[in-house]
């Protein structure tokens, strides 16, 4: 109860400043009432949704939208508050000066319209961006293509194309046609193999059932391979028993089998061409910072040779930093996801790539190279918690392997 009282108090304080800015800029009373109604509806829906029970600790779509609307509205007020608060400090200082220096009566001057206009103008940027992210940004799929060169790539695999997707998070979906567009986009790449690097669901395997047939249409000549992400284990649900949790994981494995995915559980496979081969290695989730550490690199690689060309699928990029790049086996290419690029950031190719998630993960989006090894951190196909994306769009990665060196 205390947390709701604190929330309501903070929300009201911030909303009062937003209301003052609106009232200073326009005298239209209907606009003032509209602001009040919106503020009440957003707060009321948030309190209602988060007072209800839930199947898991990860937000369902209704809770996500309640959170997203609150986030957008609060972003508006968060920009307004410091500007108007700064103006209040100046107004109070002038009033005190007049009282004690000029010997006049203490009087707070009225708010200046242009200050409120500046505040509202700046506040509109995050507000409209977050609304756009929920309306369109989350389904703004893009294909990112990379060409990576390896001197020891088997010649038969020169030009081999890999399509990677990650972090489907089917429990968040709410638009079949948009998701179908994304799935069709994956198939349109006509890559040799499709690799999915974990987080099929948010909480439970049952979230994938309405989407199973659609994602089962993903096809590639050498197959579709997958690994588990941290959300796939059911760790964010308070299960009635360990047996129920185990059954959930078994159901998720069965769903992937029915979709035609070859789920690698600390295992490896060989892809062969013209008498040559590359090794595909898949580990279970391994992540630092409190995440599940079921990934076993040694076990996954026990049937491959030190000199094999190796592609590793590992959901969490912290695994690459902590264990993979210093391993004697030299994993040429690692494919990860997990970070989502935080679903928020600024990316202008060749100019800037920034997201707050960089303070949590050193390798958070795109291609990185260390010690002669590459990792691609996919920005994710779906979304989680905040039901949108701003600046960090849903991604289909297409990686072409080339033999030789990149002399460009």
mmCIF file of C-alpha atoms in Angstrom, residues 160-168 186 191-198 218 220 222-227 261-262 264 271 278-281 311-313 333-336 378 396-397 399:
data_model
loop_
_atom_site.group_PDB
_atom_site.id
_atom_site.type_symbol
_atom_site.label_atom_id
_atom_site.label_comp_id
_atom_site.label_asym_id
_atom_site.label_seq_id
_atom_site.Cartn_x
_atom_site.Cartn_y
_atom_site.Cartn_z
ATOM 1 C CA UNK A 160 27.530 -18.857 -47.142
ATOM 2 C CA UNK A 161 24.547 -16.826 -45.898
ATOM 3 C CA UNK A 162 23.219 -16.939 -42.343
ATOM 4 C CA UNK A 163 20.015 -15.279 -41.188
ATOM 5 C CA UNK A 164 19.851 -14.689 -37.445
ATOM 6 C CA UNK A 165 16.811 -13.686 -35.425
ATOM 7 C CA UNK A 166 16.601 -13.445 -31.670
ATOM 8 C CA UNK A 167 14.256 -12.597 -28.792
ATOM 9 C CA UNK A 168 10.896 -13.325 -30.367
ATOM 10 C CA UNK A 186 13.179 -13.602 -42.777
ATOM 11 C CA UNK A 191 19.785 -17.690 -46.608
ATOM 12 C CA UNK A 192 21.426 -21.097 -46.353
ATOM 13 C CA UNK A 193 20.538 -21.449 -42.693
ATOM 14 C CA UNK A 194 18.344 -19.673 -40.118
ATOM 15 C CA UNK A 195 19.600 -19.390 -36.550
ATOM 16 C CA UNK A 196 17.389 -18.319 -33.632
ATOM 17 C CA UNK A 197 19.282 -17.277 -30.518
ATOM 18 C CA UNK A 198 16.722 -17.614 -27.753
ATOM 19 C CA UNK A 218 10.576 -20.347 -41.429
ATOM 20 C CA UNK A 220 16.181 -22.659 -45.047
ATOM 21 C CA UNK A 222 20.313 -26.295 -44.209
ATOM 22 C CA UNK A 223 17.557 -25.964 -41.627
ATOM 23 C CA UNK A 224 16.501 -23.795 -38.702
ATOM 24 C CA UNK A 225 18.503 -24.124 -35.483
ATOM 25 C CA UNK A 226 17.803 -22.604 -32.089
ATOM 26 C CA UNK A 227 19.012 -22.240 -28.502
ATOM 27 C CA UNK A 261 13.600 -26.124 -35.266
ATOM 28 C CA UNK A 262 16.652 -28.140 -34.227
ATOM 29 C CA UNK A 264 20.727 -27.267 -29.494
ATOM 30 C CA UNK A 271 26.890 -28.556 -41.858
ATOM 31 C CA UNK A 278 31.600 -26.100 -40.449
ATOM 32 C CA UNK A 279 30.566 -26.743 -36.854
ATOM 33 C CA UNK A 280 27.416 -25.208 -35.414
ATOM 34 C CA UNK A 281 27.565 -25.093 -31.621
ATOM 35 C CA UNK A 311 29.784 -20.807 -35.256
ATOM 36 C CA UNK A 312 28.501 -20.513 -31.680
ATOM 37 C CA UNK A 313 24.930 -19.690 -30.689
ATOM 38 C CA UNK A 333 31.629 -16.306 -34.985
ATOM 39 C CA UNK A 334 29.272 -16.051 -32.018
ATOM 40 C CA UNK A 335 25.618 -15.086 -32.421
ATOM 41 C CA UNK A 336 23.768 -13.571 -29.457
ATOM 42 C CA UNK A 378 21.030 -9.079 -32.641
ATOM 43 C CA UNK A 396 16.815 -9.522 -38.997
ATOM 44 C CA UNK A 397 20.569 -10.094 -39.300
ATOM 45 C CA UNK A 399 25.651 -12.497 -42.326
#
